[in-house]
Short mmCIF file of C-alpha atoms (C1' of nucleotides) in Angstrom, two decimals:
data_model
loop_
_atom_site.label_atom_id
_atom_site.label_comp_id
_atom_site.label_asym_id
_atom_site.label_seq_id
_atom_site.Cartn_x
_atom_site.Cartn_y
_atom_site.Cartn_z
CA MET A 1 -47.23 10.27 23.19
CA GLU A 2 -45.33 9.85 26.91
CA ARG A 3 -46.93 7.27 27.15
CA LYS A 4 -45.25 5.63 23.75
CA GLU A 5 -41.56 6.94 25.69
CA SER A 6 -43.04 5.59 28.85
CA VAL A 7 -43.41 1.86 27.66
CA LYS A 8 -40.68 1.54 25.86
CA ILE A 9 -38.14 2.76 28.46
CA GLU A 10 -38.94 0.53 30.50
CA ASP A 11 -36.51 -1.89 29.48
CA SER A 12 -33.64 0.80 28.79
CA VAL A 13 -33.65 2.85 31.66
CA ARG A 14 -32.33 2.96 34.67
CA LEU A 15 -29.97 4.93 36.55
CA SER A 16 -26.54 6.12 35.45
CA PRO A 17 -23.90 6.37 37.41
CA PHE A 18 -22.87 9.81 37.16
CA SER A 19 -23.83 13.09 38.42
CA ASP A 20 -25.48 15.67 36.14
CA HIS A 21 -23.33 18.88 35.62
CA ILE A 22 -26.05 21.42 36.95
CA THR A 23 -24.56 24.10 38.15
CA ASP A 24 -25.80 25.50 41.39
CA MET A 25 -27.22 22.25 42.77
CA LEU A 26 -27.29 21.51 46.31
CA ASP A 27 -26.68 17.58 45.81
CA PHE A 28 -28.10 14.70 48.27
CA SER A 29 -27.52 11.05 47.42
CA TYR A 30 -30.86 8.66 47.46
CA GLU A 31 -32.36 4.96 47.97
CA GLY A 32 -34.95 4.29 46.28
CA GLU A 33 -37.17 0.78 46.40
CA LYS A 34 -36.93 1.08 50.01
CA SER A 35 -39.73 4.00 50.74
CA SER A 36 -42.39 5.52 49.46
CA LEU A 37 -40.67 9.02 48.60
CA GLY A 38 -41.92 9.80 45.23
CA PHE A 39 -39.68 12.23 42.82
CA VAL A 40 -42.72 14.02 42.14
CA GLU A 41 -42.90 15.29 45.75
CA LEU A 42 -38.98 16.73 45.55
CA LEU A 43 -40.99 18.82 42.55
CA GLY A 44 -42.96 20.36 45.58
CA PHE A 45 -46.61 19.54 47.19
CA GLN A 46 -45.76 20.77 50.70
CA ASP A 47 -49.70 19.66 50.75
CA PHE A 48 -49.83 15.67 50.06
CA SER A 49 -47.16 13.75 51.21
CA PRO A 50 -44.50 15.68 52.98
CA SER A 51 -41.42 17.06 49.97
CA ILE A 52 -38.40 16.60 50.26
CA PHE A 53 -37.53 19.32 53.03
CA ASP A 54 -39.91 18.06 55.24
CA ILE A 55 -38.83 14.49 54.75
CA LEU A 56 -35.42 16.25 55.77
CA GLN A 57 -36.63 18.89 57.97
CA VAL A 58 -34.91 21.23 55.46
CA PRO A 59 -35.43 25.16 55.54
CA LEU A 60 -37.80 24.50 52.47
CA PRO A 61 -37.21 27.54 50.23
CA SER A 62 -40.29 29.66 48.50
CA MET A 63 -40.29 27.18 45.86
CA GLU A 64 -44.29 29.45 45.23
CA PRO A 65 -42.69 30.79 41.67
CA SER A 66 -45.64 33.45 42.52
CA ALA A 67 -44.53 33.69 46.20
CA ALA A 68 -44.60 37.45 46.68
CA THR A 69 -41.20 37.17 48.42
CA GLN A 70 -38.91 34.76 47.07
CA THR A 71 -35.68 35.58 49.91
CA SER A 72 -35.69 31.77 50.22
CA ALA A 73 -35.59 31.13 46.98
CA VAL A 74 -32.12 31.68 46.53
CA PRO A 75 -31.34 32.29 43.07
CA ALA A 76 -29.33 28.68 42.01
CA ALA A 77 -26.52 30.37 40.39
CA SER A 78 -25.38 31.52 43.94
CA SER A 79 -25.86 28.05 45.87
CA GLU A 80 -22.69 26.14 45.24
CA ILE A 81 -22.17 23.96 48.36
CA LEU A 82 -21.77 21.57 47.62
CA ASN A 83 -21.94 17.86 49.99
CA GLN A 84 -19.50 15.24 51.18
CA PRO A 85 -19.53 11.91 49.85
CA MET A 86 -21.23 9.41 51.51
CA THR A 87 -20.31 6.35 50.43
CA PRO A 88 -16.95 6.00 49.06
CA ASN A 89 -18.36 4.49 45.40
CA SER A 90 -20.04 6.74 45.13
CA SER A 91 -20.70 10.39 43.60
CA SER A 92 -22.08 13.43 42.05
CA ILE A 93 -20.38 16.59 40.51
CA SER A 94 -23.04 19.57 41.03
CA SER A 95 -20.95 21.95 38.26
CA GLU A 96 -20.34 25.91 38.20
CA SER A 97 -20.50 27.54 35.44
CA SER A 98 -18.98 30.29 37.56
CA ASP A 99 -15.85 30.34 39.17
CA ALA A 100 -17.45 33.01 42.07
CA PRO A 101 -15.73 31.00 45.73
CA ASN A 102 -19.37 30.34 47.17
CA ASP A 103 -18.90 32.00 50.54
CA GLU A 104 -18.46 34.72 49.11
CA ARG A 105 -21.88 34.60 46.53
CA THR A 106 -24.33 32.46 49.55
CA LYS A 107 -23.75 36.09 51.37
CA ALA A 108 -25.01 38.25 49.03
CA VAL A 109 -27.10 36.09 48.21
CA ASP A 110 -30.80 37.99 50.08
CA GLU A 111 -28.81 41.45 48.79
CA GLU A 112 -29.09 40.41 45.25
CA ASP A 113 -31.67 38.74 45.07
CA GLN A 114 -34.04 42.28 46.60
CA GLN A 115 -31.31 44.80 44.50
CA GLN A 116 -31.96 42.15 41.14
CA GLN A 117 -36.07 42.09 42.49
CA LYS A 118 -36.10 45.75 42.91
CA ASN A 119 -34.15 46.12 39.03
CA ASN A 120 -36.72 44.25 37.54
CA LYS A 121 -38.94 45.90 37.92
CA GLN A 122 -37.13 49.90 37.12
CA LEU A 123 -36.83 47.37 34.38
CA LYS A 124 -39.07 47.29 31.60
CA PRO A 125 -41.20 44.71 31.37
CA LYS A 126 -39.27 41.84 30.47
CA LYS A 127 -40.84 38.53 29.26
CA THR A 128 -38.26 35.86 30.21
CA SER A 129 -37.77 34.38 33.14
CA GLN A 130 -34.69 37.06 34.06
CA ASN A 131 -36.47 39.47 35.67
CA ARG A 132 -38.09 36.49 38.32
CA PRO A 133 -36.15 35.53 40.91
CA LYS A 134 -34.53 31.95 39.64
CA GLU A 135 -36.56 29.34 40.63
CA PRO A 136 -35.08 26.12 42.17
CA ARG A 137 -34.03 23.41 40.57
CA PHE A 138 -33.24 19.92 40.37
CA ALA A 139 -31.61 17.65 38.84
CA PHE A 140 -30.92 13.95 38.22
CA MET A 141 -29.27 11.69 34.97
CA THR A 142 -31.30 9.21 34.14
CA GLN A 143 -30.23 6.01 31.17
CA SER A 144 -32.77 6.06 29.18
CA GLU A 145 -33.66 5.87 25.07
CA VAL A 146 -36.55 8.48 24.96
CA ASP A 147 -35.53 12.51 26.38
CA HIS A 148 -38.44 13.73 27.51
CA LEU A 149 -39.20 10.94 29.95
CA GLU A 150 -42.74 10.87 31.81
CA ASP A 151 -43.58 11.95 35.19
CA GLY A 152 -46.69 12.36 35.94
CA TYR A 153 -46.59 15.54 34.61
CA ARG A 154 -48.08 17.54 31.04
CA TRP A 155 -45.18 19.10 29.54
CA ARG A 156 -45.04 21.68 26.19
CA LYS A 157 -42.42 22.31 24.73
CA TYR A 158 -41.75 25.51 23.93
CA GLY A 159 -38.32 25.25 22.12
CA GLN A 160 -34.79 23.15 21.45
CA LYS A 161 -31.18 24.48 21.28
CA ALA A 162 -28.30 22.76 20.31
CA VAL A 163 -26.35 22.61 22.80
CA LYS A 164 -22.25 23.63 22.74
CA ASN A 165 -19.28 20.80 22.17
CA SER A 166 -22.04 18.44 22.39
CA PRO A 167 -24.03 16.95 19.05
CA PHE A 168 -27.34 16.00 20.84
CA PRO A 169 -29.94 19.21 21.17
CA ARG A 170 -31.32 20.79 24.94
CA SER A 171 -34.55 20.47 24.55
CA TYR A 172 -37.33 22.93 26.95
CA TYR A 173 -40.32 21.60 28.60
CA ARG A 174 -43.39 23.71 31.10
CA CYS A 175 -45.54 22.40 33.07
CA THR A 176 -49.03 22.70 30.43
CA ASN A 177 -50.55 24.10 34.36
CA PRO A 178 -50.93 27.74 33.31
CA THR A 179 -50.84 28.20 36.26
CA CYS A 180 -47.12 26.32 37.41
CA ASN A 181 -44.35 27.97 37.06
CA VAL A 182 -42.54 24.71 36.78
CA LYS A 183 -39.98 24.00 33.82
CA LYS A 184 -38.04 21.44 32.83
CA ARG A 185 -34.89 21.27 30.89
CA VAL A 186 -33.56 17.41 29.47
CA GLU A 187 -30.55 16.94 27.50
CA ARG A 188 -28.39 14.42 26.21
CA SER A 189 -25.16 13.43 27.34
CA CYS A 190 -22.53 13.86 24.65
CA ASN A 191 -20.92 11.89 26.48
CA ASP A 192 -22.85 8.44 26.62
CA SER A 193 -25.94 9.38 24.61
CA SER A 194 -28.43 7.12 26.37
CA ILE A 195 -27.56 9.01 29.23
CA VAL A 196 -30.55 11.83 30.37
CA MET A 197 -30.33 15.18 31.51
CA THR A 198 -33.20 16.25 33.03
CA THR A 199 -33.65 19.40 35.62
CA TYR A 200 -36.34 21.00 37.17
CA GLU A 201 -37.50 24.43 37.68
CA GLY A 202 -39.62 25.47 40.05
CA LYS A 203 -41.61 24.30 41.86
CA HIS A 204 -45.51 22.42 40.89
CA THR A 205 -48.15 24.14 42.33
CA HIS A 206 -51.18 21.19 41.67
CA PRO A 207 -51.77 17.73 41.94
CA SER A 208 -50.07 15.61 38.92
CA PRO A 209 -52.41 15.66 36.12
CA LEU A 210 -52.42 11.59 35.53
CA ILE A 211 -51.55 10.31 38.59
CA PRO A 212 -54.94 10.26 41.20
CA ARG A 213 -53.47 12.10 43.99
CA ALA A 214 -54.04 8.44 46.94
CA SER A 215 -52.24 6.15 46.66
CA PRO A 216 -53.43 2.70 48.07
CA ALA A 217 -51.19 0.65 49.60
CA GLY A 218 -48.69 3.55 50.41
CA LEU A 219 -47.43 3.38 47.40
CA PRO A 220 -46.23 6.61 46.21
CA PRO A 221 -49.27 9.35 45.25
CA ARG A 222 -49.30 11.15 42.26
CA SER A 223 -47.15 8.58 40.29
CA GLY A 224 -44.79 10.51 38.53
CA PHE A 225 -41.00 8.80 37.83
CA PRO A 226 -41.77 5.18 37.03
CA GLU A 227 -39.35 5.90 33.85
CA ALA A 228 -37.44 9.05 35.57
CA LEU A 229 -35.46 7.68 38.49
CA PRO A 230 -33.12 10.37 40.26
CA MET A 231 -30.37 9.41 41.90
CA HIS A 232 -28.35 12.63 42.17
CA VAL A 233 -31.31 15.03 43.14
CA THR A 234 -29.63 18.98 44.09
CA PHE A 235 -30.86 21.78 44.85
CA PRO A 236 -29.81 25.27 45.47
CA SER A 237 -29.22 26.78 48.95
CA HIS A 238 -29.36 25.37 51.91
CA GLN A 239 -26.50 22.86 50.73
CA THR A 240 -25.53 21.93 53.85
CA GLN A 241 -28.39 20.61 55.58
CA PHE A 242 -27.65 17.64 53.31
CA ASN A 243 -24.12 17.04 54.14
CA ASN A 244 -24.76 14.51 56.88
CA LEU A 245 -28.16 12.52 54.94
CA SER A 246 -27.63 9.46 56.55
CA VAL A 247 -32.32 8.46 55.28
CA PRO A 248 -32.15 7.12 51.74
CA LEU A 249 -34.17 9.23 49.40
CA ASN A 250 -35.91 6.81 46.73
CA CYS A 251 -37.74 7.12 44.21
CA TYR A 252 -40.90 5.01 44.15
CA LEU A 253 -40.39 2.61 41.04
CA GLY A 254 -43.12 1.27 39.05
CA ALA A 255 -46.13 2.79 40.80
CA THR A 256 -47.96 3.45 37.43
CA ASN A 257 -45.59 1.55 36.37
CA PRO A 258 -44.37 -2.07 37.69
CA THR A 259 -42.25 -3.66 34.66
CA ALA A 260 -40.65 -0.50 34.61
CA SER A 261 -36.47 -2.20 35.40
CA VAL A 262 -34.97 0.91 36.16
CA ARG A 263 -32.00 0.61 38.67
CA GLU A 264 -30.50 3.54 40.91
CA ARG A 265 -26.52 3.67 43.08
CA ARG A 266 -26.86 6.11 45.60
CA PHE A 267 -25.61 8.97 45.11
CA CYS A 268 -22.91 11.62 46.08
CA THR A 269 -21.07 13.95 45.59
CA PRO A 270 -17.88 14.14 45.10
CA SER A 271 -15.78 16.23 48.26
CA PRO A 272 -15.86 20.05 47.39
CA ALA A 273 -12.27 19.74 45.68
CA LEU A 274 -12.82 17.26 43.19
CA LEU A 275 -16.11 19.93 42.14
CA ARG A 276 -14.03 22.26 40.18
CA ASP A 277 -15.62 24.75 37.32
CA HIS A 278 -16.87 21.06 35.43
CA GLY A 279 -18.30 23.05 33.16
CA LEU A 280 -19.46 21.29 30.71
CA LEU A 281 -21.61 17.56 30.60
CA GLN A 282 -18.84 16.72 28.57
CA ASP A 283 -16.16 17.79 31.90
CA ILE A 284 -18.18 15.99 34.49
CA VAL A 285 -19.18 12.42 33.27
CA PRO A 286 -15.45 11.62 32.56
CA SER A 287 -14.31 12.81 35.85
CA LEU A 288 -17.06 10.35 37.91
CA MET A 289 -16.88 7.65 35.43
CA MET A 290 -12.97 7.67 37.51
CA LYS A 291 -14.15 8.00 40.32
CA ASN A 292 -16.23 5.41 40.20
CA GLU A 293 -14.12 2.94 38.66
CA GLU A 294 -11.54 4.36 41.53
"C1'" DC B 1 -59.82 22.65 15.70
"C1'" DG B 2 -57.49 22.32 19.95
"C1'" DG B 3 -53.32 20.87 21.26
"C1'" DA B 4 -48.80 20.21 21.45
"C1'" DT B 5 -43.80 20.52 18.55
"C1'" DT B 6 -40.77 22.62 15.68
"C1'" DT B 7 -38.61 26.05 14.59
"C1'" DG B 8 -36.35 30.48 13.84
"C1'" DA B 9 -35.54 35.22 15.76
"C1'" DC B 10 -34.36 37.38 19.80
"C1'" DC B 11 -33.23 39.06 24.45
"C1'" DC B 12 -29.72 38.69 27.98
"C1'" DG B 13 -25.57 37.68 31.34
"C1'" DC B 14 -21.04 36.96 29.83
"C1'" DG B 15 -16.50 36.79 29.69
"C1'" DC B 16 -13.22 38.20 26.88
"C1'" DG C 1 -17.77 46.66 23.31
"C1'" DC C 2 -18.17 42.80 20.47
"C1'" DG C 3 -19.56 37.73 20.60
"C1'" DC C 4 -21.13 33.89 22.84
"C1'" DG C 5 -23.74 31.02 23.92
"C1'" DG C 6 -27.78 30.04 27.03
"C1'" DG C 7 -32.64 30.67 27.27
"C1'" DT C 8 -37.62 32.30 26.26
"C1'" DC C 9 -40.40 33.74 22.21
"C1'" DA C 10 -44.05 33.14 19.05
"C1'" DA C 11 -45.48 31.67 14.19
"C1'" DA C 12 -45.67 27.79 11.26
"C1'" DT C 13 -46.74 23.00 11.52
"C1'" DC C 14 -48.11 18.94 13.24
"C1'" DC C 15 -51.10 15.69 14.56
"C1'" DG C 16 -55.13 13.19 16.88
#
DNA sequence: CGGATTTGACCCGCGC
DNA sequence: GCGCGGGTCAAATCCG
C-alpha cells in the first residue's frame, strides 16, 4: 500500500513552503540535498547515525517512550518558543492552541510534568496516552497526493477524525513495532488539499523495518523519507538552541527512490510576533503564503 | 488466516 | 457544569 503511494508521490511530492500548524514545537529549517542526515534521524535512532539532536548538539529530550524519567521530555504543549527567521524568504510557524506566555509555561514545565506524572499514577489506569508525558513531536508539511507518506517504517492506522473547519479527516497512525510508541498524525491542509501535514510524536526505538541499517556511499541509512521531505521540523523545548542554527539540516532524497522529485525550501520560523495564536492550519497557511509572497 | 483498515463510541481536556 | 473537539479504543470489516 505504501509502496503504491510512494510511486505516486514520486512526481507529486514536493515540499510546501508553508509551515505546519503544530502547536508546541520547535521549528528549525534545514536544507536538503546537502547532507546525509535523513529524516529518519529526526525520529530518533541515537544508536545509528547521529540524530539531529546530536548534530545540533542540542540537549536531547528523553524521547524514549519507556524512559522512566521524562523530565527532559517537555510536554509539547508547554513548549512554544519559536525560532527567528533565518532567511528573508523563508517562513514557518508554530501556531499554538494555547495563549499562555512562553516563559510562564516553560518555567512550570518540569514541575507540571512531575505533578502530571504523579497524578497519572494516582488516577485510575487510563489507557490513553494522556496518562503519559507528552512525547516530543515534530511535524513537517509536504505537497503530496497521498496522505500517508512512506517513511521507512510500518504504521498501523488506529483512528481517523474529522477536523473542524476542514473537509479532510485527520488520520492517526501508530508504529507497528510493539516496543515502539511512536505515533503520527496525518492531515491535509484545508486550504490546499495538496499539502499534507505529518506530525510525528515520540521516537522510534528500533531500526526501520523497511530499510537496511547500513547504507553505502554515505547515503542516508534506513531511508525513510524519499517522498516526504520535512521542510519544517519542529521540536519541543530547547527551541532557542536552534535560533542561530546555520547548519542546514536536510533530508536525503531518493536514497530508495532516486526518481523522487522533491523540492525543498529552507524554512524558518517567523518572528514570534507573527506567531500568535494561529491555531488551526487554515489560519496559518494564508499568512505564510502572504509572507512568502512578500 | 493474519494483519491492516474502518468507524462509531468513548474518554479527557479545555473554554465558556 | 456543559458542550465541543481532539485523541484513542476496539469491534467489525477488508484484503492479500
